PDB file of C-alpha atoms in Angstrom:
ATOM      1  CA  MET A   1     -21.345  55.364  16.354  1.00 49.00           C
ATOM      2  CA  SER A   2     -19.262  54.300  19.187  1.00 55.00           C
ATOM      3  CA  ARG A   3     -22.476  52.280  20.664  1.00 56.00           C
ATOM      4  CA  SER A   4     -22.655  50.462  17.137  1.00 62.00           C
ATOM      5  CA  LEU A   5     -19.076  49.843  16.256  1.00 56.00           C
ATOM      6  CA  SER A   6     -18.473  48.713  20.427  1.00 62.00           C
ATOM      7  CA  SER A   7     -21.336  46.154  19.647  1.00 61.00           C
ATOM      8  CA  VAL A   8     -20.109  44.751  16.162  1.00 52.00           C
ATOM      9  CA  VAL A   9     -16.724  44.681  18.133  1.00 49.00           C
ATOM     10  CA  ILE A  10     -18.691  41.811  20.224  1.00 58.00           C
ATOM     11  CA  VAL A  11     -20.566  40.358  17.707  1.00 53.00           C
ATOM     12  CA  VAL A  12     -17.040  39.381  16.335  1.00 52.00           C
ATOM     13  CA  LEU A  13     -15.089  38.342  19.581  1.00 53.00           C
ATOM     14  CA  SER A  14     -18.365  36.383  20.521  1.00 58.00           C
ATOM     15  CA  ILE A  15     -18.343  34.441  17.151  1.00 59.00           C
ATOM     16  CA  ILE A  16     -13.925  34.330  16.958  1.00 57.00           C
ATOM     17  CA  ALA A  17     -14.568  33.141  20.689  1.00 51.00           C
ATOM     18  CA  ALA A  18     -17.590  30.767  19.359  1.00 51.00           C
ATOM     19  CA  LEU A  19     -14.944  29.330  16.352  1.00 52.00           C
ATOM     20  CA  GLY A  20     -12.318  28.889  19.196  1.00 52.00           C
ATOM     21  CA  GLY A  21     -13.968  27.046  22.012  1.00 51.00           C
ATOM     22  CA  GLY A  22     -15.791  24.283  19.202  1.00 50.00           C
ATOM     23  CA  TRP A  23     -12.493  23.438  17.494  1.00 45.00           C
ATOM     24  CA  MET A  24     -10.923  23.175  21.032  1.00 47.00           C
ATOM     25  CA  TYR A  25     -13.801  20.529  21.797  1.00 44.00           C
ATOM     26  CA  MET A  26     -13.072  19.163  18.611  1.00 47.00           C
ATOM     27  CA  HIS A  27      -9.618  19.145  19.009  1.00 44.00           C
ATOM     28  CA  SER A  28      -9.873  17.652  22.939  1.00 48.00           C
ATOM     29  CA  LYS A  29     -12.282  14.684  20.386  1.00 46.00           C
ATOM     30  CA  ALA A  30     -10.328  14.195  18.311  1.00 46.00           C
ATOM     31  CA  ARG A  31      -7.532  13.303  21.223  1.00 47.00           C
ATOM     32  CA  SER A  32      -9.117  11.547  23.006  1.00 44.00           C
ATOM     33  CA  LYS A  33     -10.604   9.090  19.679  1.00 50.00           C
ATOM     34  CA  PRO A  34      -9.767   5.522  21.354  1.00 47.00           C
ATOM     35  CA  ILE A  35      -6.517   3.702  19.936  1.00 49.00           C
ATOM     36  CA  LYS A  36      -8.104   0.727  16.879  1.00 51.00           C
ATOM     37  CA  THR A  37      -7.241  -2.675  17.364  1.00 50.00           C
ATOM     38  CA  PRO A  38      -4.909  -4.460  14.792  1.00 51.00           C
ATOM     39  CA  PHE A  39      -6.864  -6.582  13.195  1.00 57.00           C
ATOM     40  CA  GLU A  40      -5.609  -9.632  14.260  1.00 76.00           C
ATOM     41  CA  HIS A  41      -4.873 -11.493  10.030  1.00 90.00           C
ATOM     42  CA  PRO A  42      -2.626 -14.162   9.253  1.00 92.00           C
ATOM     43  CA  TYR A  43      -1.098 -12.063   5.963  1.00 95.00           C
ATOM     44  CA  LEU A  44       0.454  -9.733   8.985  1.00 94.00           C
ATOM     45  CA  LYS A  45       1.736 -12.865  11.253  1.00 92.00           C
ATOM     46  CA  LEU A  46       3.668 -13.622   7.917  1.00 92.00           C
ATOM     47  CA  ALA A  47       4.246 -10.418   6.525  1.00 93.00           C
ATOM     48  CA  HIS A  48       6.064  -9.090  10.019  1.00 93.00           C
ATOM     49  CA  GLN A  49       7.342 -12.183  11.454  1.00 87.00           C
ATOM     50  CA  ASP A  50       9.236 -11.454  14.731  1.00 85.00           C
ATOM     51  CA  ASP A  51       7.736  -7.516  14.389  1.00 87.00           C
ATOM     52  CA  ARG A  52      10.399  -7.365  11.522  1.00 89.00           C
ATOM     53  CA  PRO A  53       9.147  -5.057   8.712  1.00 92.00           C
ATOM     54  CA  LEU A  54       8.372  -6.280   4.726  1.00 93.00           C
ATOM     55  CA  LEU A  55      10.624  -5.222   1.788  1.00 93.00           C
ATOM     56  CA  LEU A  56       7.946  -5.925  -1.252  1.00 94.00           C
ATOM     57  CA  PHE A  57       9.535  -6.025  -4.197  1.00 93.00           C
ATOM     58  CA  ARG A  58       7.361  -5.492  -7.520  1.00 93.00           C
ATOM     59  CA  ALA A  59       6.933  -8.719  -9.365  1.00 90.00           C
ATOM     60  CA  SER A  60       6.120  -9.359 -12.486  1.00 88.00           C
ATOM     61  CA  SER A  61       6.319 -12.933 -12.731  1.00 85.00           C
ATOM     62  CA  PRO A  62       6.180 -16.518 -11.204  1.00 85.00           C
ATOM     63  CA  GLY A  63       8.958 -16.874 -10.817  1.00 79.00           C
ATOM     64  CA  ASP A  64      10.358 -13.467  -8.648  1.00 80.00           C
ATOM     65  CA  PHE A  65       8.971 -16.225  -5.895  1.00 76.00           C
ATOM     66  CA  GLN A  66      10.771 -18.757  -6.788  1.00 66.00           C
ATOM     67  CA  THR A  67      13.786 -18.211  -3.693  1.00 56.00           C
ATOM     68  CA  PRO A  68      12.785 -20.101  -1.384  1.00 47.00           C
ATOM     69  CA  ALA A  69      10.843 -19.444   1.718  1.00 47.00           C
ATOM     70  CA  ALA A  70      13.538 -20.259   4.323  1.00 42.00           C
ATOM     71  CA  VAL A  71      15.919 -17.336   3.306  1.00 42.00           C
ATOM     72  CA  LEU A  72      13.201 -14.472   2.898  1.00 44.00           C
ATOM     73  CA  LYS A  73      13.944 -13.732   6.628  1.00 46.00           C
ATOM     74  CA  VAL A  74      17.548 -12.847   7.096  1.00 46.00           C
ATOM     75  CA  ASP A  75      19.702 -10.005   8.866  1.00 47.00           C
ATOM     76  CA  ARG A  76      21.988  -7.256   7.181  1.00 47.00           C
ATOM     77  CA  GLU A  77      23.580  -4.955   8.435  1.00 47.00           C
ATOM     78  CA  GLU A  78      21.698  -3.141  10.973  1.00 49.00           C
ATOM     79  CA  LEU A  79      18.229  -3.810   9.349  1.00 59.00           C
ATOM     80  CA  ALA A  80      15.936  -7.531   9.915  1.00 73.00           C
ATOM     81  CA  LEU A  81      13.731  -7.552   6.996  1.00 84.00           C
ATOM     82  CA  ASN A  82      10.971 -10.264   6.073  1.00 88.00           C
ATOM     83  CA  LEU A  83      10.955  -9.831   2.058  1.00 89.00           C
ATOM     84  CA  GLY A  84       7.298  -9.479   0.574  1.00 91.00           C
ATOM     85  CA  PHE A  85       5.671  -9.276  -3.006  1.00 93.00           C
ATOM     86  CA  TRP A  86       3.180  -6.430  -4.751  1.00 95.00           C
ATOM     87  CA  LEU A  87       1.072  -7.768  -7.834  1.00 96.00           C
ATOM     88  CA  GLU A  88      -0.039  -4.489  -9.994  1.00 96.00           C
ATOM     89  CA  VAL A  89      -3.342  -6.572 -11.209  1.00 97.00           C
ATOM     90  CA  ARG A  90      -5.173  -5.221 -14.251  1.00 97.00           C
ATOM     91  CA  LEU A  91      -8.775  -6.215 -15.446  1.00 96.00           C
ATOM     92  CA  THR A  92      -9.128  -6.663 -19.405  1.00 96.00           C
ATOM     93  CA  GLY A  93     -11.519  -5.746 -22.113  1.00 95.00           C
ATOM     94  CA  ASP A  94     -12.543  -9.288 -21.536  1.00 95.00           C
ATOM     95  CA  GLY A  95     -12.630  -9.326 -17.861  1.00 95.00           C
ATOM     96  CA  SER A  96      -9.470 -11.341 -17.048  1.00 96.00           C
ATOM     97  CA  LEU A  97      -7.353 -10.244 -14.592  1.00 97.00           C
ATOM     98  CA  PHE A  98      -3.306  -9.670 -15.703  1.00 97.00           C
ATOM     99  CA  ILE A  99      -0.184  -8.458 -13.635  1.00 96.00           C
ATOM    100  CA  SER A 100       1.090  -5.189 -15.439  1.00 95.00           C
ATOM    101  CA  HIS A 101       3.415  -2.493 -14.282  1.00 91.00           C
ATOM    102  CA  ASP A 102       2.051  -0.658 -17.169  1.00 93.00           C
ATOM    103  CA  GLU A 103      -1.175   0.117 -18.737  1.00 94.00           C
ATOM    104  CA  ARG A 104      -0.507  -0.597 -22.168  1.00 95.00           C
ATOM    105  CA  LEU A 105       0.973  -3.847 -24.120  1.00 96.00           C
ATOM    106  CA  LYS A 106       5.150  -3.483 -24.429  1.00 95.00           C
ATOM    107  CA  ALA A 107       4.543  -6.060 -27.709  1.00 95.00           C
ATOM    108  CA  GLY A 108       3.010  -8.506 -29.492  1.00 95.00           C
ATOM    109  CA  PRO A 109      -0.033  -7.885 -32.283  1.00 95.00           C
ATOM    110  CA  ALA A 110      -1.722  -5.840 -29.885  1.00 95.00           C
ATOM    111  CA  LYS A 111       1.472  -3.480 -28.695  1.00 95.00           C
ATOM    112  CA  GLY A 112       0.767   0.095 -27.535  1.00 96.00           C
ATOM    113  CA  LYS A 113      -3.215  -1.137 -26.486  1.00 96.00           C
ATOM    114  CA  PRO A 114      -4.139  -0.273 -23.652  1.00 96.00           C
ATOM    115  CA  ILE A 115      -4.647  -3.418 -21.117  1.00 96.00           C
ATOM    116  CA  GLU A 116      -7.688  -2.345 -19.982  1.00 95.00           C
ATOM    117  CA  LEU A 117      -9.845  -3.250 -24.076  1.00 95.00           C
ATOM    118  CA  ALA A 118      -7.218  -5.521 -24.743  1.00 96.00           C
ATOM    119  CA  THR A 119      -8.053  -9.560 -24.823  1.00 97.00           C
ATOM    120  CA  LYS A 120      -6.679 -12.662 -22.433  1.00 96.00           C
ATOM    121  CA  ALA A 121      -4.882 -13.991 -26.569  1.00 97.00           C
ATOM    122  CA  GLU A 122      -3.253 -10.189 -26.798  1.00 97.00           C
ATOM    123  CA  CYS A 123      -2.090 -10.468 -22.811  1.00 96.00           C
ATOM    124  CA  ALA A 124      -1.184 -14.448 -22.980  1.00 96.00           C
ATOM    125  CA  ALA A 125       0.607 -13.349 -26.536  1.00 96.00           C
ATOM    126  CA  ALA A 126       2.439  -9.589 -24.833  1.00 96.00           C
ATOM    127  CA  GLY A 127       4.064 -11.943 -22.332  1.00 95.00           C
ATOM    128  CA  LEU A 128       2.176 -11.048 -19.553  1.00 96.00           C
ATOM    129  CA  HIS A 129       0.811 -13.266 -17.301  1.00 95.00           C
ATOM    130  CA  GLU A 130      -2.314 -14.227 -15.361  1.00 96.00           C
ATOM    131  CA  LEU A 131      -3.047 -13.324 -11.906  1.00 96.00           C
ATOM    132  CA  LEU A 132      -4.427 -17.256 -11.498  1.00 95.00           C
ATOM    133  CA  GLU A 133      -0.227 -18.065 -12.410  1.00 93.00           C
ATOM    134  CA  PHE A 134       0.596 -17.047  -9.232  1.00 92.00           C
ATOM    135  CA  ALA A 135      -2.094 -19.076  -7.040  1.00 91.00           C
ATOM    136  CA  PRO A 136       0.558 -21.758  -5.941  1.00 89.00           C
ATOM    137  CA  VAL A 137       3.891 -19.219  -4.607  1.00 87.00           C
ATOM    138  CA  LEU A 138       1.336 -16.885  -2.689  1.00 88.00           C
ATOM    139  CA  LYS A 139       0.378 -19.433  -0.419  1.00 86.00           C
ATOM    140  CA  ASP A 140       3.232 -18.935   1.600  1.00 86.00           C
ATOM    141  CA  ARG A 141       4.440 -15.060   0.361  1.00 89.00           C
ATOM    142  CA  PRO A 142       2.694 -11.737   1.980  1.00 94.00           C
ATOM    143  CA  THR A 143       1.424  -9.752  -0.987  1.00 95.00           C
ATOM    144  CA  VAL A 144       0.223  -7.052  -1.859  1.00 97.00           C
ATOM    145  CA  LEU A 145      -2.860  -7.010  -4.714  1.00 97.00           C
ATOM    146  CA  ASN A 146      -3.023  -3.453  -6.224  1.00 97.00           C
ATOM    147  CA  LEU A 147      -6.284  -2.863  -7.900  1.00 96.00           C
ATOM    148  CA  ILE A 148      -6.084  -0.682 -11.055  1.00 94.00           C
ATOM    149  CA  SER A 149      -8.808  -0.511 -13.775  1.00 82.00           C
ATOM    150  CA  ARG A 150     -10.502   2.849 -14.882  1.00 79.00           C
ATOM    151  CA  ARG A 151     -13.590  -0.138 -15.712  1.00 81.00           C
ATOM    152  CA  PRO A 152     -16.185  -1.231 -13.697  1.00 87.00           C
ATOM    153  CA  GLY A 153     -15.864  -4.888 -12.163  1.00 93.00           C
ATOM    154  CA  LEU A 154     -12.920  -4.872 -11.553  1.00 95.00           C
ATOM    155  CA  ALA A 155     -13.723  -6.351  -7.150  1.00 95.00           C
ATOM    156  CA  LEU A 156     -16.584  -8.769  -8.800  1.00 95.00           C
ATOM    157  CA  ARG A 157     -13.918  -9.961 -10.908  1.00 96.00           C
ATOM    158  CA  LEU A 158     -11.837 -11.302  -8.043  1.00 96.00           C
ATOM    159  CA  LEU A 159     -13.932 -12.146  -5.703  1.00 95.00           C
ATOM    160  CA  GLU A 160     -14.652 -14.957  -7.628  1.00 95.00           C
ATOM    161  CA  VAL A 161     -11.651 -16.307  -7.161  1.00 95.00           C
ATOM    162  CA  TRP A 162      -9.917 -14.967  -3.564  1.00 95.00           C
ATOM    163  CA  GLY A 163     -10.788 -15.787  -0.158  1.00 91.00           C
ATOM    164  CA  PRO A 164     -10.661 -17.955   2.508  1.00 86.00           C
ATOM    165  CA  GLN A 165      -8.435 -21.079   2.402  1.00 74.00           C
ATOM    166  CA  ASP A 166     -10.595 -22.905   4.963  1.00 70.00           C
ATOM    167  CA  GLN A 167     -14.078 -23.640   3.130  1.00 65.00           C
ATOM    168  CA  LYS A 168     -14.811 -26.669   0.791  1.00 67.00           C
ATOM    169  CA  ASP A 169     -15.149 -24.593  -1.990  1.00 68.00           C
ATOM    170  CA  ASP A 170     -11.960 -22.665  -1.396  1.00 80.00           C
ATOM    171  CA  LYS A 171     -10.830 -20.210  -3.762  1.00 89.00           C
ATOM    172  CA  PRO A 172      -7.432 -20.148  -6.116  1.00 91.00           C
ATOM    173  CA  LEU A 173      -5.943 -17.407  -4.463  1.00 93.00           C
ATOM    174  CA  PRO A 174      -5.681 -17.549  -0.707  1.00 93.00           C
ATOM    175  CA  LEU A 175      -6.702 -14.363   1.623  1.00 92.00           C
ATOM    176  CA  GLN A 176      -4.669 -15.648   4.105  1.00 93.00           C
ATOM    177  CA  THR A 177      -1.549 -13.823   2.828  1.00 94.00           C
ATOM    178  CA  THR A 178      -2.224 -11.619   1.083  1.00 96.00           C
ATOM    179  CA  VAL A 179      -3.395  -7.640   1.181  1.00 96.00           C
ATOM    180  CA  ALA A 180      -5.925  -6.312  -1.404  1.00 97.00           C
ATOM    181  CA  GLN A 181      -4.681  -2.494  -2.336  1.00 96.00           C
ATOM    182  CA  SER A 182      -6.474  -0.262  -4.462  1.00 95.00           C
ATOM    183  CA  GLN A 183      -6.541   4.081  -4.830  1.00 92.00           C
ATOM    184  CA  SER A 184     -10.587   3.333  -5.414  1.00 93.00           C
ATOM    185  CA  ASP A 185     -12.191   3.405  -2.665  1.00 92.00           C
ATOM    186  CA  GLY A 186     -15.641   2.219  -4.056  1.00 92.00           C
ATOM    187  CA  THR A 187     -13.356  -1.266  -5.124  1.00 94.00           C
ATOM    188  CA  LEU A 188     -12.101  -0.995  -1.391  1.00 95.00           C
ATOM    189  CA  LYS A 189     -15.900  -0.611  -0.271  1.00 94.00           C
ATOM    190  CA  GLU A 190     -17.411  -3.461  -2.532  1.00 95.00           C
ATOM    191  CA  LEU A 191     -14.527  -6.044  -1.320  1.00 96.00           C
ATOM    192  CA  ARG A 192     -14.959  -4.975   2.118  1.00 95.00           C
ATOM    193  CA  GLU A 193     -18.535  -5.292   2.031  1.00 95.00           C
ATOM    194  CA  ALA A 194     -18.535  -8.584   0.317  1.00 95.00           C
ATOM    195  CA  GLN A 195     -15.475 -10.387   1.821  1.00 94.00           C
ATOM    196  CA  PRO A 196     -15.376  -9.371   5.598  1.00 93.00           C
ATOM    197  CA  ARG A 197     -12.919 -11.436   6.487  1.00 91.00           C
ATOM    198  CA  GLY A 198     -10.255  -9.644   3.785  1.00 94.00           C
ATOM    199  CA  LEU A 199      -7.306  -7.200   4.343  1.00 95.00           C
ATOM    200  CA  TYR A 200      -7.353  -4.190   3.344  1.00 96.00           C
ATOM    201  CA  GLY A 201      -5.186  -0.895   2.135  1.00 95.00           C
ATOM    202  CA  SER A 202      -6.364   2.508   1.786  1.00 94.00           C
ATOM    203  CA  SER A 203      -7.689   4.357  -1.322  1.00 92.00           C
ATOM    204  CA  GLN A 204      -7.615   7.644  -1.986  1.00 89.00           C
ATOM    205  CA  ALA A 205      -9.878   9.774  -1.107  1.00 89.00           C
ATOM    206  CA  VAL A 206      -8.787   7.943   3.012  1.00 89.00           C
ATOM    207  CA  LEU A 207      -5.522   9.734   2.503  1.00 88.00           C
ATOM    208  CA  ILE A 208      -6.892  12.844   1.328  1.00 88.00           C
ATOM    209  CA  GLN A 209      -9.455  13.045   4.605  1.00 89.00           C
ATOM    210  CA  LEU A 210      -6.119  12.152   6.986  1.00 87.00           C
ATOM    211  CA  GLU A 211      -4.213  14.680   5.914  1.00 88.00           C
ATOM    212  CA  ILE A 212      -6.818  17.612   5.589  1.00 89.00           C
ATOM    213  CA  LEU A 213      -7.832  16.247   9.304  1.00 89.00           C
ATOM    214  CA  SER A 214      -3.869  16.824  10.051  1.00 88.00           C
ATOM    215  CA  SER A 215      -3.374  19.946   8.669  1.00 87.00           C
ATOM    216  CA  LEU A 216      -5.567  21.137  11.179  1.00 89.00           C
ATOM    217  CA  ASP A 217      -4.536  18.986  13.498  1.00 89.00           C
ATOM    218  CA  LEU A 218      -7.395  16.876  14.350  1.00 89.00           C
ATOM    219  CA  GLN A 219      -6.347  13.798  12.956  1.00 84.00           C
ATOM    220  CA  GLY A 220      -7.864  11.893  15.484  1.00 86.00           C
ATOM    221  CA  LEU A 221     -11.390  12.515  14.359  1.00 87.00           C
ATOM    222  CA  ALA A 222     -10.710  10.069  10.758  1.00 86.00           C
ATOM    223  CA  GLU A 223     -12.572   7.144  10.303  1.00 84.00           C
ATOM    224  CA  LEU A 224     -10.360   5.055   9.057  1.00 82.00           C
ATOM    225  CA  LYS A 225     -10.917   1.243   7.431  1.00 84.00           C
ATOM    226  CA  SER A 226      -7.858   0.745   5.458  1.00 90.00           C
ATOM    227  CA  ASP A 227      -5.661  -2.468   8.156  1.00 93.00           C
ATOM    228  CA  ILE A 228      -2.459  -0.704   6.813  1.00 94.00           C
ATOM    229  CA  LEU A 229      -2.026   2.461   4.776  1.00 93.00           C
ATOM    230  CA  ILE A 230      -0.600   2.282   2.260  1.00 93.00           C
ATOM    231  CA  SER A 231       0.741   5.302   0.545  1.00 90.00           C
ATOM    232  CA  ASP A 232       3.451   6.418  -2.667  1.00 84.00           C
ATOM    233  CA  ILE A 233       6.225   8.422  -2.674  1.00 74.00           C
ATOM    234  CA  GLU A 234       6.128  11.707  -5.274  1.00 61.00           C
ATOM    235  CA  GLU A 235       8.478  14.597  -4.123  1.00 54.00           C
ATOM    236  CA  ARG A 236      12.314  15.165  -4.661  1.00 58.00           C
ATOM    237  CA  VAL A 237      12.768  17.775  -2.241  1.00 56.00           C
ATOM    238  CA  ALA A 238      16.588  18.914  -2.192  1.00 55.00           C
ATOM    239  CA  VAL A 239      18.406  18.320   0.767  1.00 56.00           C
ATOM    240  CA  ARG A 240      21.333  19.787   3.101  1.00 51.00           C
ATOM    241  CA  GLY A 241      24.335  18.698   4.467  1.00 49.00           C
ATOM    242  CA  ASP A 242      24.558  14.616   3.445  1.00 50.00           C
ATOM    243  CA  ASP A 243      24.017  14.112   0.041  1.00 48.00           C
ATOM    244  CA  VAL A 244      21.535  10.701   0.636  1.00 49.00           C
ATOM    245  CA  THR A 245      20.903  10.277  -3.349  1.00 49.00           C
ATOM    246  CA  GLY A 246      23.976  11.415  -4.458  1.00 54.00           C
ATOM    247  CA  SER A 247      22.513  14.148  -6.552  1.00 56.00           C
ATOM    248  CA  GLY A 248      20.847  16.496  -4.171  1.00 60.00           C
ATOM    249  CA  TYR A 249      17.354  15.690  -3.477  1.00 63.00           C
ATOM    250  CA  VAL A 250      15.662  12.591  -2.026  1.00 61.00           C
ATOM    251  CA  GLN A 251      12.363  10.971  -2.279  1.00 60.00           C
ATOM    252  CA  ARG A 252       9.378  11.776   0.327  1.00 60.00           C
ATOM    253  CA  PRO A 253       6.599  10.880   1.403  1.00 63.00           C
ATOM    254  CA  ARG A 254       4.085  12.931   0.229  1.00 70.00           C
ATOM    255  CA  LEU A 255       2.056  12.111   3.829  1.00 79.00           C
ATOM    256  CA  ARG A 256       2.164  14.199   6.481  1.00 81.00           C
ATOM    257  CA  THR A 257       4.819  13.250   9.775  1.00 84.00           C
ATOM    258  CA  THR A 258       1.670  13.640  11.719  1.00 86.00           C
ATOM    259  CA  THR A 259      -0.870  11.247   9.093  1.00 87.00           C
ATOM    260  CA  LEU A 260       2.015   8.601   9.612  1.00 86.00           C
ATOM    261  CA  LYS A 261       2.130   8.737  13.731  1.00 88.00           C
ATOM    262  CA  GLU A 262      -1.848   9.129  13.598  1.00 90.00           C
ATOM    263  CA  ALA A 263      -1.466   5.594  11.783  1.00 89.00           C
ATOM    264  CA  LYS A 264       1.007   4.317  13.785  1.00 89.00           C
ATOM    265  CA  ARG A 265      -1.222   4.798  17.242  1.00 89.00           C
ATOM    266  CA  ARG A 266      -3.922   3.402  15.898  1.00 89.00           C
ATOM    267  CA  GLY A 267      -1.912   0.127  15.595  1.00 89.00           C
ATOM    268  CA  LEU A 268      -2.118   0.598  11.410  1.00 91.00           C
ATOM    269  CA  ARG A 269       0.864  -0.750   9.859  1.00 94.00           C
ATOM    270  CA  ARG A 270       2.515   1.889   6.958  1.00 94.00           C
ATOM    271  CA  TYR A 271       3.616   1.386   3.460  1.00 95.00           C
ATOM    272  CA  ALA A 272       5.213   3.366   0.993  1.00 92.00           C
ATOM    273  CA  GLY A 273       7.197   3.699  -2.999  1.00 89.00           C
ATOM    274  CA  PRO A 274       7.628   2.787  -4.991  1.00 90.00           C
ATOM    275  CA  THR A 275      11.927   3.103  -4.472  1.00 90.00           C
ATOM    276  CA  SER A 276      14.717   2.401  -6.813  1.00 89.00           C
ATOM    277  CA  GLU A 277      17.328   3.794  -4.355  1.00 88.00           C
ATOM    278  CA  LEU A 278      18.605   2.017  -1.895  1.00 90.00           C
ATOM    279  CA  ALA A 279      19.650   4.808   0.217  1.00 88.00           C
ATOM    280  CA  ILE A 280      16.272   6.043   0.548  1.00 88.00           C
ATOM    281  CA  ALA A 281      15.193   2.476   1.055  1.00 89.00           C
ATOM    282  CA  LYS A 282      16.977   2.493   4.077  1.00 88.00           C
ATOM    283  CA  ALA A 283      16.174   6.072   4.965  1.00 86.00           C
ATOM    284  CA  MET A 284      12.799   4.824   5.290  1.00 87.00           C
ATOM    285  CA  LEU A 285      13.176   1.842   6.838  1.00 86.00           C
ATOM    286  CA  ALA A 286      15.026   3.660   9.816  1.00 83.00           C
ATOM    287  CA  ASP A 287      11.872   6.154  10.093  1.00 82.00           C
ATOM    288  CA  GLY A 288       9.662   3.345  10.540  1.00 83.00           C
ATOM    289  CA  TYR A 289       7.681   2.273   7.698  1.00 91.00           C
ATOM    290  CA  ASP A 290       7.076  -0.989   8.392  1.00 94.00           C
ATOM    291  CA  GLY A 291       6.846  -1.661   4.635  1.00 94.00           C
ATOM    292  CA  VAL A 292       8.614  -0.310   2.028  1.00 94.00           C
ATOM    293  CA  LEU A 293       7.783  -1.363  -2.025  1.00 94.00           C
ATOM    294  CA  THR A 294      10.775  -1.711  -4.796  1.00 93.00           C
ATOM    295  CA  ASP A 295      10.975  -2.644  -8.096  1.00 89.00           C
ATOM    296  CA  SER A 296      14.482  -3.307  -7.881  1.00 91.00           C
ATOM    297  CA  GLU A 297      16.020  -6.001  -8.158  1.00 90.00           C
ATOM    298  CA  GLU A 298      19.614  -4.893  -6.430  1.00 90.00           C
ATOM    299  CA  ILE A 299      17.788  -3.347  -3.320  1.00 90.00           C
ATOM    300  CA  VAL A 300      16.524  -6.419  -2.594  1.00 89.00           C
ATOM    301  CA  GLN A 301      19.445  -8.965  -3.216  1.00 87.00           C
ATOM    302  CA  HIS A 302      21.311  -6.855  -0.956  1.00 87.00           C
ATOM    303  CA  PHE A 303      19.232  -7.667   1.967  1.00 86.00           C
ATOM    304  CA  PHE A 304      18.599 -10.786   0.400  1.00 84.00           C
ATOM    305  CA  PRO A 305      21.463 -12.158  -1.450  1.00 80.00           C
ATOM    306  CA  THR A 306      20.068 -15.628  -2.404  1.00 75.00           C
ATOM    307  CA  PHE A 307      17.391 -13.623  -4.526  1.00 75.00           C
ATOM    308  CA  GLN A 308      17.249 -15.436  -7.837  1.00 67.00           C
ATOM    309  CA  SER A 309      16.365 -12.240  -9.360  1.00 60.00           C
ATOM    310  CA  ARG A 310      14.160 -12.215 -13.719  1.00 56.00           C
ATOM    311  CA  LYS A 311      17.927 -12.003 -14.904  1.00 53.00           C
ATOM    312  CA  THR A 312      18.784 -15.665 -13.396  1.00 48.00           C
ATOM    313  CA  SER A 313      15.354 -16.738 -13.311  1.00 46.00           C
ATOM    314  CA  THR A 314      14.423 -20.112 -15.111  1.00 40.00           C
ATOM    315  CA  HIS A 315      10.759 -19.824 -15.429  1.00 37.00           C
TER     316      HIS A 315
END
């Protein structure tokens, strides 16, 4: 009986030792994974000139871009920032590309209709702007194109109008000043395969994989195909001591610190947002984020006093 028990104990200990050895090997392999060489893309040089972080304003009209490029880089307080833009691109029911923060039309005869089922005419009647209307102002503005669609065809439609500006058949939307971002892994994969010269953000699948490996301290094993790590701010966490937001809570990026450090180790820029709190934007920049997304005109005007808001826009 005791001999049988001893055998079981030996087997269990052997399994534990094997698992431990395997984990140590994986951990060592993860730690020894070479650092990624940053992709030298024109967007990165424009957006992070002088190695500055980027404040991304979520725009809805070409008029939001009317601030002269000369004032998009300023020094204010202890922060030195560049200003960029974020466009939420949606595919309509008839294959047009429109910019909207909302899933449904908020005005016009088709008010309440999902944009992905609406027509070009219905979107225009609701006061939305087509993506192509932004083409003239994207030539010198670092911009993230956030692609939102539950229907297939968005990537193919974008590829018809988005590409390098150094060929005879130049596309109207410049690849050199933009980043393609989507939560859909399939959309980014389709774009990356068709246009390898583009710069791409991170899908939900990439973030989940990296988070799981980070929880095991194996984040170095993640296969990161992203050029920029882009994540949401989703959590509201109670804080002690200084009340950052005035409400006893502060929004925190949902990604682990180890995940963000791994992205930095591999040479990836790290963006997150949106936030409408100035204190949070400052805290994120102080924490080392390379880009902060906001839909607050007040935050933009705090750092860029000459920024002309939608309220003062004449377009």
